[in-house]
Short mmCIF file of C-alpha atoms and ligand atoms in Angstrom, two decimals:
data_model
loop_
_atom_site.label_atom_id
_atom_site.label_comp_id
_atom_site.label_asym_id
_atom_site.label_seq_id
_atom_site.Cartn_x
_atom_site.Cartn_y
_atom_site.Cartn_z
CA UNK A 137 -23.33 -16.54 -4.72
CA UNK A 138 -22.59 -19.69 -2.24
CA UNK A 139 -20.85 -17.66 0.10
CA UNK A 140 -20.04 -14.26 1.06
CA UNK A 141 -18.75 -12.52 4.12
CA UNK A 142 -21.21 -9.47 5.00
CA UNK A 143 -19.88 -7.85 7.47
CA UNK A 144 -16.31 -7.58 8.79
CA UNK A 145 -15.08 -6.22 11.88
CA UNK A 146 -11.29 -5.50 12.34
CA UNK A 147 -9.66 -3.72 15.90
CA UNK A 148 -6.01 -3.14 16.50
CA UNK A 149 -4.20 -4.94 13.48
CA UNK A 150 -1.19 -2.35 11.71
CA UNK A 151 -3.29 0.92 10.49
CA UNK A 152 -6.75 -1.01 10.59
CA UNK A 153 -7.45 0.50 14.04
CA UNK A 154 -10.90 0.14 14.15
CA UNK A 155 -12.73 -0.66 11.06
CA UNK A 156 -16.50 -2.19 9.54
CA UNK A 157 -16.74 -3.31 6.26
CA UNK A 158 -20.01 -4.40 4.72
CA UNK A 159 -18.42 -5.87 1.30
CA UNK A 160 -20.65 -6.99 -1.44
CA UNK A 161 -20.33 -9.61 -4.03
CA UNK A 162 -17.68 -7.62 -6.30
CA UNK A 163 -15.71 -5.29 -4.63
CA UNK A 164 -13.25 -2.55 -5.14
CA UNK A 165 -11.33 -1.11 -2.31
CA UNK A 166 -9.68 2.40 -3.61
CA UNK A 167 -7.00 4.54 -2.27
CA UNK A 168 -3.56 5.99 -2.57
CA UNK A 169 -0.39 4.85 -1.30
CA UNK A 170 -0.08 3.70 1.98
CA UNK A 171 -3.78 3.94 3.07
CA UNK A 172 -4.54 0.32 4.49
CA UNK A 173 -5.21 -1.55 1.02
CA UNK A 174 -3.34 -4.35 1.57
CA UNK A 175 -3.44 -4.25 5.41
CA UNK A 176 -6.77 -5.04 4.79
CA UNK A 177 -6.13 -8.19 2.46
CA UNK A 178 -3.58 -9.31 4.27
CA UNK A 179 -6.31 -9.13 7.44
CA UNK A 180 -7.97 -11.78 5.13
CA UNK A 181 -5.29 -13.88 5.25
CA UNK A 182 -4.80 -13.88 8.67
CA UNK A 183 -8.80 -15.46 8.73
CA UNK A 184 -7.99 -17.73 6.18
CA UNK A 185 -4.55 -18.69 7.65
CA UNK A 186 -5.91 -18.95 11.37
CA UNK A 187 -9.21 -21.39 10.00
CA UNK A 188 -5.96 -23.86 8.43
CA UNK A 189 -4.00 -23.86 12.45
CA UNK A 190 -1.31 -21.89 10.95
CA UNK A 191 -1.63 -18.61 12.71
CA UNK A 192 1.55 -18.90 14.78
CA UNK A 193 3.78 -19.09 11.90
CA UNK A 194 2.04 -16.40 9.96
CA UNK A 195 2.00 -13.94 12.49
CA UNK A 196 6.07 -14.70 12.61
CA UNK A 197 6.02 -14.57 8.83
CA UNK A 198 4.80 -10.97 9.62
CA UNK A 199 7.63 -9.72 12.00
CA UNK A 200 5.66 -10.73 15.52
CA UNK A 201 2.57 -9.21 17.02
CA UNK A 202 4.81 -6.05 17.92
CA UNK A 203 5.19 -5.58 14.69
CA UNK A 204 2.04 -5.97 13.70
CA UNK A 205 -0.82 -4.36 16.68
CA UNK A 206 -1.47 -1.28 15.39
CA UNK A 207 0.77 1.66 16.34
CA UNK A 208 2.94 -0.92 18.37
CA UNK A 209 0.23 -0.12 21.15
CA UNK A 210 -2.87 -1.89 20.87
CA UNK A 211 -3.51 -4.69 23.31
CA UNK A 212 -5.14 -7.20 20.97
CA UNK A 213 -6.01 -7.83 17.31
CA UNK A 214 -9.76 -8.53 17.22
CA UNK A 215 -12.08 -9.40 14.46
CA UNK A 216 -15.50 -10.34 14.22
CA UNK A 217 -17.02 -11.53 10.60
CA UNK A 218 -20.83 -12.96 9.68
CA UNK A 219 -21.03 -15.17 6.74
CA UNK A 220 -23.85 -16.23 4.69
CA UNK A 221 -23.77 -19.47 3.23
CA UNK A 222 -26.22 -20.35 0.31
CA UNK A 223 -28.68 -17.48 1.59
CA UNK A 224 -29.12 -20.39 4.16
CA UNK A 225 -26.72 -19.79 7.08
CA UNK A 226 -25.81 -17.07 8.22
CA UNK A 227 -22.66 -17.71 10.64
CA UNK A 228 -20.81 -15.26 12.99
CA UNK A 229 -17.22 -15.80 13.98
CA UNK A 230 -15.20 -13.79 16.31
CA UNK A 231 -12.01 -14.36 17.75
CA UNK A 232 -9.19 -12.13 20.04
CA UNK A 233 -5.25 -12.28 20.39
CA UNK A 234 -3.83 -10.49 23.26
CA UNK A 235 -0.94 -9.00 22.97
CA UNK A 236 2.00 -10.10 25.18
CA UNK A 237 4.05 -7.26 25.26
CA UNK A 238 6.66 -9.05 27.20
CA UNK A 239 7.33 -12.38 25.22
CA UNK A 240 6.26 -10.16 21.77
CA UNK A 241 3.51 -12.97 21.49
CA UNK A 242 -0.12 -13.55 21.91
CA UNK A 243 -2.65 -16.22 23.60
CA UNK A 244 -6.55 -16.33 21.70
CA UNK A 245 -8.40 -15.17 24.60
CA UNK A 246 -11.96 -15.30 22.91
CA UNK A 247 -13.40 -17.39 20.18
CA UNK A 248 -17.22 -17.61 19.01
CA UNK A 249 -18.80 -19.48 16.48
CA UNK A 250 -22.61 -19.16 16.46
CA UNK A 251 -25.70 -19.68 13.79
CA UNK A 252 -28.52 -17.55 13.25
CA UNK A 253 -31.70 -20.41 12.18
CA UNK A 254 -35.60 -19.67 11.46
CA UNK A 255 -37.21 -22.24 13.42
CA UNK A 256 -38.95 -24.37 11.13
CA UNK A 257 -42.28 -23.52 10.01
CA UNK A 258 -42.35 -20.23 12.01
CA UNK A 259 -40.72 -16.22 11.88
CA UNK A 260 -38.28 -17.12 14.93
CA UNK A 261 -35.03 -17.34 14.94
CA UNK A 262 -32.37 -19.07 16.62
CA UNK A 263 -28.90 -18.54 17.74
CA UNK A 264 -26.96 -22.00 17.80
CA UNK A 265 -23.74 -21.80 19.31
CA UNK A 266 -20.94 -24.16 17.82
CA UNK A 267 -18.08 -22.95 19.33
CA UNK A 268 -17.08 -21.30 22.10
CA UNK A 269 -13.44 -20.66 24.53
CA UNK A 270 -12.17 -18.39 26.78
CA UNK A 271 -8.48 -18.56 26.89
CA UNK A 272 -8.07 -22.65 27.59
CA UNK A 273 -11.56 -23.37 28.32
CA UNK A 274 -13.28 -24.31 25.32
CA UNK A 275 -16.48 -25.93 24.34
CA UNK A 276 -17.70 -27.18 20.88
CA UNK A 277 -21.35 -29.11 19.69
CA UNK A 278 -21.59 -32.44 19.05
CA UNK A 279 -24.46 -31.60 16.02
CA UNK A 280 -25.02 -35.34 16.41
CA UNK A 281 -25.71 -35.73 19.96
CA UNK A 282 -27.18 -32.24 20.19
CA UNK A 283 -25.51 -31.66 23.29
CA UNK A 284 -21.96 -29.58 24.55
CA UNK A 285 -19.02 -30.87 24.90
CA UNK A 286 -16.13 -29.36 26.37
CA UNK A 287 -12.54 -29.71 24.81
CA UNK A 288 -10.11 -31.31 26.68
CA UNK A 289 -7.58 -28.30 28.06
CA UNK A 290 -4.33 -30.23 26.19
CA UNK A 291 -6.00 -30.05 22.84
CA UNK A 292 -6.69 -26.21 23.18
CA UNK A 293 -3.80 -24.59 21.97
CA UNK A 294 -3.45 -20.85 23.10
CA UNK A 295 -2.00 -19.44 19.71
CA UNK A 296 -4.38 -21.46 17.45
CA UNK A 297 -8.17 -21.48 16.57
CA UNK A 298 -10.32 -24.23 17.83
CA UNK A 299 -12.36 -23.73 14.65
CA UNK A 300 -8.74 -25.27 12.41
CA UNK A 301 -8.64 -28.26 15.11
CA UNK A 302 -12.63 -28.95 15.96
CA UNK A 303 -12.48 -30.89 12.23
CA UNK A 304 -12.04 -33.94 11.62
CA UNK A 305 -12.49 -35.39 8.26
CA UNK A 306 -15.63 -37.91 9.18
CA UNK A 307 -17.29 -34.75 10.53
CA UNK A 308 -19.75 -34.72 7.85
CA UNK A 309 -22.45 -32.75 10.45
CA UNK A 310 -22.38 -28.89 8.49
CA UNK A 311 -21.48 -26.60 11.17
CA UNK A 312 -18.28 -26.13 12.15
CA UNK A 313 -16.79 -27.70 9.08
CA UNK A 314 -18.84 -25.78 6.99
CA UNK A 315 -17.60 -22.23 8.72
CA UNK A 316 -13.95 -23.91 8.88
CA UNK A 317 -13.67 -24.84 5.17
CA UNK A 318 -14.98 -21.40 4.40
CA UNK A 319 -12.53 -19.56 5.90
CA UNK A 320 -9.54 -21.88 5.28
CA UNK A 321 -10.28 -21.57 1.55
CA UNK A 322 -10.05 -17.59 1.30
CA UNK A 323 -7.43 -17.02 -1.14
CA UNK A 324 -5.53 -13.90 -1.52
CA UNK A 325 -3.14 -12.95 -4.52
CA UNK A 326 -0.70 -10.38 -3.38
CA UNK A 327 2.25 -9.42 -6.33
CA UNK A 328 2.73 -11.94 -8.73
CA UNK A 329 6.61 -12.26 -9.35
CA UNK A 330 7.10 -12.21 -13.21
CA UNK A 331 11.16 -11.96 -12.75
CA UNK A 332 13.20 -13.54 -15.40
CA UNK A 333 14.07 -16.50 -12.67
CA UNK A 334 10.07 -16.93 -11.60
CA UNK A 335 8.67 -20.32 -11.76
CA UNK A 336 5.74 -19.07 -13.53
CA UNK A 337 8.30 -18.52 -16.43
CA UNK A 338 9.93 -21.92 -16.28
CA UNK A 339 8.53 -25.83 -17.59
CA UNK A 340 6.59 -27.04 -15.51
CA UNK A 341 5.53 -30.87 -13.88
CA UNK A 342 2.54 -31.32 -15.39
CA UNK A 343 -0.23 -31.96 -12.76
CA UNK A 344 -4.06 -31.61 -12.50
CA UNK A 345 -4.28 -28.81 -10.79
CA UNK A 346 -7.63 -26.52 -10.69
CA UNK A 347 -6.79 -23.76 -8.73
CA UNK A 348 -4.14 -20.67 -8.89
CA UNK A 349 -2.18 -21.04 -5.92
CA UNK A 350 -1.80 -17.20 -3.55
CA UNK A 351 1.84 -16.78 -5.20
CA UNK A 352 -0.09 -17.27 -8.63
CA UNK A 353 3.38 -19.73 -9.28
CA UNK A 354 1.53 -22.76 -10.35
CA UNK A 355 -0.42 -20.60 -13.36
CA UNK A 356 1.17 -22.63 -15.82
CA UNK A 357 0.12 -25.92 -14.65
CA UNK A 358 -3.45 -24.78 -13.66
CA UNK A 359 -4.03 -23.07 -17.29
CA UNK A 360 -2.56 -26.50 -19.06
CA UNK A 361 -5.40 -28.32 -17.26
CA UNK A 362 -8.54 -25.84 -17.62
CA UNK A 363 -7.62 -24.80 -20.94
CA UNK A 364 -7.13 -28.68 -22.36
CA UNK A 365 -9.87 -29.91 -20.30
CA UNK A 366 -12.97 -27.70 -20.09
CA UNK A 367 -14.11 -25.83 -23.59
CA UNK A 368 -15.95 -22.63 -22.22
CA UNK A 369 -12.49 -21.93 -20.30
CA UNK A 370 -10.46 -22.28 -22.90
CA UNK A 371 -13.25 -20.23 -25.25
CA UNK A 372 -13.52 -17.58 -22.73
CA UNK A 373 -9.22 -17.37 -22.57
CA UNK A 374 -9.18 -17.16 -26.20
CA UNK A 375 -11.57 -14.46 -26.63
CA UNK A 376 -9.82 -12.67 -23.69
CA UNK A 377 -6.51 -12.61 -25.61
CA UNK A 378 -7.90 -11.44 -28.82
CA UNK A 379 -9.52 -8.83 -27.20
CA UNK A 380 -6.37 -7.43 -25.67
CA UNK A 381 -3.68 -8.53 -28.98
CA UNK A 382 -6.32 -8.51 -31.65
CA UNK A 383 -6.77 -11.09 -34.23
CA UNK A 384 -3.13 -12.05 -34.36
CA UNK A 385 -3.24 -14.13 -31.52
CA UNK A 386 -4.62 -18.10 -32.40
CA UNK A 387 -3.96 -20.03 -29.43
CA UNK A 388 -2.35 -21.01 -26.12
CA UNK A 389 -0.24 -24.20 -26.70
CA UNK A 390 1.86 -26.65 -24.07
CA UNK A 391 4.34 -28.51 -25.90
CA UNK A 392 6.49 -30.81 -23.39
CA UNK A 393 9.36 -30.07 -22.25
CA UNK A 394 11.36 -32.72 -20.84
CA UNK A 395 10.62 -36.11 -19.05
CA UNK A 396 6.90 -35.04 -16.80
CA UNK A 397 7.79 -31.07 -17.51
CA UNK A 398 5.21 -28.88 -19.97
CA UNK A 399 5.58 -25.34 -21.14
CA UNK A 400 3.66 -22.32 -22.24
CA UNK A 401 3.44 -20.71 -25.30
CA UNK A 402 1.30 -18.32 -27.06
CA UNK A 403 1.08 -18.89 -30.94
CA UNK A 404 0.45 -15.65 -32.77
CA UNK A 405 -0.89 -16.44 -36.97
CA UNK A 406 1.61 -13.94 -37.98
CA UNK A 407 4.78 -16.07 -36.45
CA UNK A 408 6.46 -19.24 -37.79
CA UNK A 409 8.04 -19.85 -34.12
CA UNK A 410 5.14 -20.21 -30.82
CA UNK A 411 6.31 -17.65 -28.34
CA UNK A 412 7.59 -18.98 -24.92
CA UNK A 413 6.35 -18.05 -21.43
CA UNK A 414 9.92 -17.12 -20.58
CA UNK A 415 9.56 -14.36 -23.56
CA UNK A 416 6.23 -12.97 -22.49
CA UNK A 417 5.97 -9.62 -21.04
CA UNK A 418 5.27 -9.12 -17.74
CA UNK A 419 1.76 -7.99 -18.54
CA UNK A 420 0.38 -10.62 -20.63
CA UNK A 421 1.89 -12.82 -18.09
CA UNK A 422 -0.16 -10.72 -15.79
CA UNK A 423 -3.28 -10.85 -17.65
CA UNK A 424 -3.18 -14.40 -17.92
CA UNK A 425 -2.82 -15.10 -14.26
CA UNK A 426 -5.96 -12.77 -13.76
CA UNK A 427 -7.85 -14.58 -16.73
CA UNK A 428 -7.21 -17.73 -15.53
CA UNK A 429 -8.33 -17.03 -11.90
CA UNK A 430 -11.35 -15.41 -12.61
CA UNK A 431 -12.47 -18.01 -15.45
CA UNK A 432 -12.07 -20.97 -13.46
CA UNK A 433 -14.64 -22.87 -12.94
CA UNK A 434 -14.36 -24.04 -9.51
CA UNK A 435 -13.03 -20.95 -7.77
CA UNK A 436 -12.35 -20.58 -3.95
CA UNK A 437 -15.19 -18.80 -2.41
CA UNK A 438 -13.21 -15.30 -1.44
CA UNK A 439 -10.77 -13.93 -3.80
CA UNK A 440 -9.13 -11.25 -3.22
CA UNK A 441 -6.51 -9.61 -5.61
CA UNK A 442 -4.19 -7.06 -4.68
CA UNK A 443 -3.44 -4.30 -7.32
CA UNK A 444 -4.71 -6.09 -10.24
CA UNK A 445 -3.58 -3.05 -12.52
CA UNK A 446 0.07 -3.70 -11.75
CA UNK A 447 1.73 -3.87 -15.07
CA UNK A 448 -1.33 -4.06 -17.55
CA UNK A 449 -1.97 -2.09 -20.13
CA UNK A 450 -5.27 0.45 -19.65
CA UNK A 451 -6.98 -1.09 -22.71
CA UNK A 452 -7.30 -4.66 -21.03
CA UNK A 453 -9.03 -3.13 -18.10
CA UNK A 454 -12.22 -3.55 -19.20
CA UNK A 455 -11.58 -6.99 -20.09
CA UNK A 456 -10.51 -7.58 -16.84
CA UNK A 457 -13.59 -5.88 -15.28
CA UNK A 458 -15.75 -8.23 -17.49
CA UNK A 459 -14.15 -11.70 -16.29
CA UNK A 460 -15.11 -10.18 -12.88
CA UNK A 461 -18.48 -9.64 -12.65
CA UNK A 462 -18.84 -12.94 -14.07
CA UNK A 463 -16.79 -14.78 -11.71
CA UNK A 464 -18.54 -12.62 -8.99
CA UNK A 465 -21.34 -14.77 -9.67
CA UNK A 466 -19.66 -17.94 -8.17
CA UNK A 467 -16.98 -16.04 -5.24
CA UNK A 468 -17.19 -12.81 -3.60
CA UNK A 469 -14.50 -11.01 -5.09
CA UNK A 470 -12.13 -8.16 -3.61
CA UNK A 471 -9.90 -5.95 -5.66
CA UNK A 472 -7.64 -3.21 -4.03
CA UNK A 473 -5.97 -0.53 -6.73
CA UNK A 474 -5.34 3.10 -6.80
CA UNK A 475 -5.86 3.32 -10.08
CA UNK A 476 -9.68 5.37 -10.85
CA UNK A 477 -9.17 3.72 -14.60
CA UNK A 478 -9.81 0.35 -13.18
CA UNK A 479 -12.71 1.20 -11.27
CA UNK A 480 -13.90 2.91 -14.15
CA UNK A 481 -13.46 0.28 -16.20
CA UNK A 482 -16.43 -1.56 -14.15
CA UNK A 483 -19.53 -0.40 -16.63
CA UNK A 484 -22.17 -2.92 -16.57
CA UNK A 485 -22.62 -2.69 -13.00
CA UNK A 486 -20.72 -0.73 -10.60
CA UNK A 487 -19.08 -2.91 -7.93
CA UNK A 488 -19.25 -2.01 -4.16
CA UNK A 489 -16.65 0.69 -4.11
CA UNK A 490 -15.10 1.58 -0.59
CA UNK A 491 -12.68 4.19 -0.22
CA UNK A 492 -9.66 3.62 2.37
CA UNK A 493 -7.96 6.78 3.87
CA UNK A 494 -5.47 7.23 5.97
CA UNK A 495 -6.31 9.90 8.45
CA UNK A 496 -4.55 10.57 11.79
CA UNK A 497 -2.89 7.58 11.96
CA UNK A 498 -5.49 4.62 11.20
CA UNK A 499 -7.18 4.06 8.12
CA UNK A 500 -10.88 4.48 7.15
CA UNK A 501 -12.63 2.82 5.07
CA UNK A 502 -15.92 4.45 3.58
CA UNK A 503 -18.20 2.71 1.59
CA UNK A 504 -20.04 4.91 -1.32
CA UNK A 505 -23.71 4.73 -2.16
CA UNK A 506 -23.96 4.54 -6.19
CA UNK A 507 -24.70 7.86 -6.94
CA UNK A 508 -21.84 9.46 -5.13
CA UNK A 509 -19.64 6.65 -6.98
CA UNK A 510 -20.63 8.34 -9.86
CA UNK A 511 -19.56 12.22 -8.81
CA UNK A 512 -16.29 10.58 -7.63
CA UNK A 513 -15.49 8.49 -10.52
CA UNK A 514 -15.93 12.13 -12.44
CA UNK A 515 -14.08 14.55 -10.19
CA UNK A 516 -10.74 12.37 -11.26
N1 ADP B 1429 1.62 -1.72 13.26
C1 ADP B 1429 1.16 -0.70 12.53
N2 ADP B 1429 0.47 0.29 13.15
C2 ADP B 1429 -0.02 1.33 12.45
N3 ADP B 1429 0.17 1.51 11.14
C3 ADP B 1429 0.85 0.56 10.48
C4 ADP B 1429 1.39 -0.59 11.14
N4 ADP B 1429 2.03 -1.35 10.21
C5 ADP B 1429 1.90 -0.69 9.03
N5 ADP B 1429 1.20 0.45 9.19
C6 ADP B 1429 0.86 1.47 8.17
O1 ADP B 1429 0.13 0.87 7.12
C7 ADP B 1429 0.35 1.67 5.96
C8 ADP B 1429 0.62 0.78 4.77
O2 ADP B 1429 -0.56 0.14 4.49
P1 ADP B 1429 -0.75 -0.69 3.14
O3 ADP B 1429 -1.90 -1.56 3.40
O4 ADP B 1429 0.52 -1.31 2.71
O5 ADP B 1429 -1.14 0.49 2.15
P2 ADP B 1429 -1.61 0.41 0.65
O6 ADP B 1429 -1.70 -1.04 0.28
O7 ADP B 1429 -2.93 1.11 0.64
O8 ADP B 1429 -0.58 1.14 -0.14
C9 ADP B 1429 1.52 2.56 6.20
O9 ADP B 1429 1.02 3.88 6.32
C10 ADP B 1429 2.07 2.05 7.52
O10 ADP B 1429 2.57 3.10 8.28
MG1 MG B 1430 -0.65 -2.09 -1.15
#
């Protein structure tokens, strides 16, 4: 595992009150309607959104802070994460927005990036700070030089991270591009639209592209080059697919369409004519997208993946569950579902399963030890 976040603190954002997760490599978050599941993912986002300087407009995206402290009465949105990177670092990032009940904004009034070390050659261990601001006061570490440095007031903007500007692309020094990258990368899949108009239906321009985009719209694209290009992806697809549709199916093709444009089709041994992505059902369409971002071979380092039962059939649940402890070997992975089949489908080895609630208001988030998983997973 390269990296993984191990511990994440939320306060004050929609139902996530007050909440500490300890997630594990391969996660499953489980819970009815309306507990926090995708609160919590979209919390994710926020991180991942915030480390690319593009917090402002995301908050917006989400109706405004008012919208979004929790009960419309919270004074900030806090969070505080630690992340290991290659069992080597182990990083700590924190960061506030207070609310601004008046203007229905926010200003970051705290933001902390520190390292944990062992001192070389010894048990002791170090705290390095990189980062550090107080509203407009801010100070970051010139790894170079060793030394402080404080950030000139006009560059510290008060609704964006000093962790998405404090890059710069010659910054080769680990620290705070390492963190930065990190959390910029986090990639979250929320519902895939499968509608009769969707991109993901239509040709597509082909380009080289590696990795499923959060809308999952660029599928088509991203399978054409992992599926023509790399062998154990396109062996592990095809395996996949007769799994779920049996023998019958022989192989993903991409005739082109016009001029640049490519297309999907699936051809089946027992039909003349391939079958076109804008006649596949929504749940092979589904499965596909899921196959295709758990397979890939250079994945983001978080993943997270709301509802991945949506619109599958029960039988490719296991199949699914199999990509993913696989793929949990090279990203932490985060699934949220209410559905005990999928969790059940997880066999080999049960992922970290974490129960959200919604009691009195917030929601609550338990984490079960393994042999209580079990007696749950049985009760349903
Ligand atoms: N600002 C807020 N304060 C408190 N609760 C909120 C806020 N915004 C949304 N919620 C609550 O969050 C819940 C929906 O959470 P969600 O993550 O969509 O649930 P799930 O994905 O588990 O179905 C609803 O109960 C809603 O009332
Ligand atoms: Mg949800």
């Amino acid at each position: 595992m390269p990296v993984k976040i191990t511990r994440l603190d939320i306060e004050g954002f929609r139902s996530l009150r007050k909440v500490s997760w300890h997630p594990g490599d391969l996660n499953v978050v489980i819970g009815p309607n309306g507990s926090g599941k995708s609160n919590l993912l979209h919390f994710l986002e926020l991180i991942s959104v915030s480390a690319q300087g593009r917090l402002g407009k995301y908050i917006q995206s989400l109706g405004g802070m008012d919208a979004i402290v929790w009960d419309g009465q919270a004074a900030s949105i806090k969070f505080a994460l630690d992340i290991q990177s290659y069992e080597l670092f182990n990083d700590h990032y924190e960061m506030e927005l207070e609310f601004n009940r008046l203007g229905n904004s926010y200003k970051i009034n705290n933001e902390l990036l520190t390292g944990l070390f062992n001192v070389k050659n010894t048990l002791n261990e170090k705290v390095i700070k990189y980062l550090s601001r107080t509203n407009q006061t801010a100070y970051i570490r010139d790894a170079v030089k060793n030394t402080t440095i404080s950030v000139k007031e006009s560059l510290v903007l008060r609704g964006e991270s000093i962790l998405s500007s404090a890059v710069s692309p010659f910054d080769d020094e680990m620290d705070i591009s390492r963190t930065q990258d990190n959390l910029a990368s986090i990639t979250i899949y929320h519902d895939l639209r499968t509608d009769k108009d969707a991109p993901i239906r239509q040709a597509t321009i082909t380009r080289f592209e590696k990795r499923v985009e959060s809308d999952g719209q660029n599928l088509v694209s991203v399978l054409h080059t992992l599926y023509t290009s790399d062998r154990d992806f396109k062996s592990d697809i095809n395996l996949a697919m007769k799994a779920a549709f049996g023998d019958d199916f022989e192989e993903l093709v991409f005739p082109p369409a016009s001029d640049q444009r490519i297309q999907l089709r699936v051809r089946w041994k027992s039909l003349k004519r391939e079958q076109s992505a804008a006649d596949l059902s929504d749940g092979t369409l589904r499965f596909l997208f899921l196959l295709t971002v758990l397979a890939s071979p250079d994945p983001p380092p978080v993943i997270a993946i709301d509802e991945p039962e949506t619109g599958l059939h029960p039988s490719m649940f296991p199949i699914v569950a199999e990509f993913a402890q696989d793929a949990a070997m090279r990203s932490q992975l985060i699934f949220t579902t209410h559905s005990p089949q999928f969790l059940d489908a997880f066999t080999d080895a049960r992922p970290t399963t974490t129960v959200a609630l919604w009691e009195k208001g917030e929601t609550v988030l338990r984490t079960l030890p393994k042999d209580e998983l079990d007696y749950w997973l049985q009760r349903f």
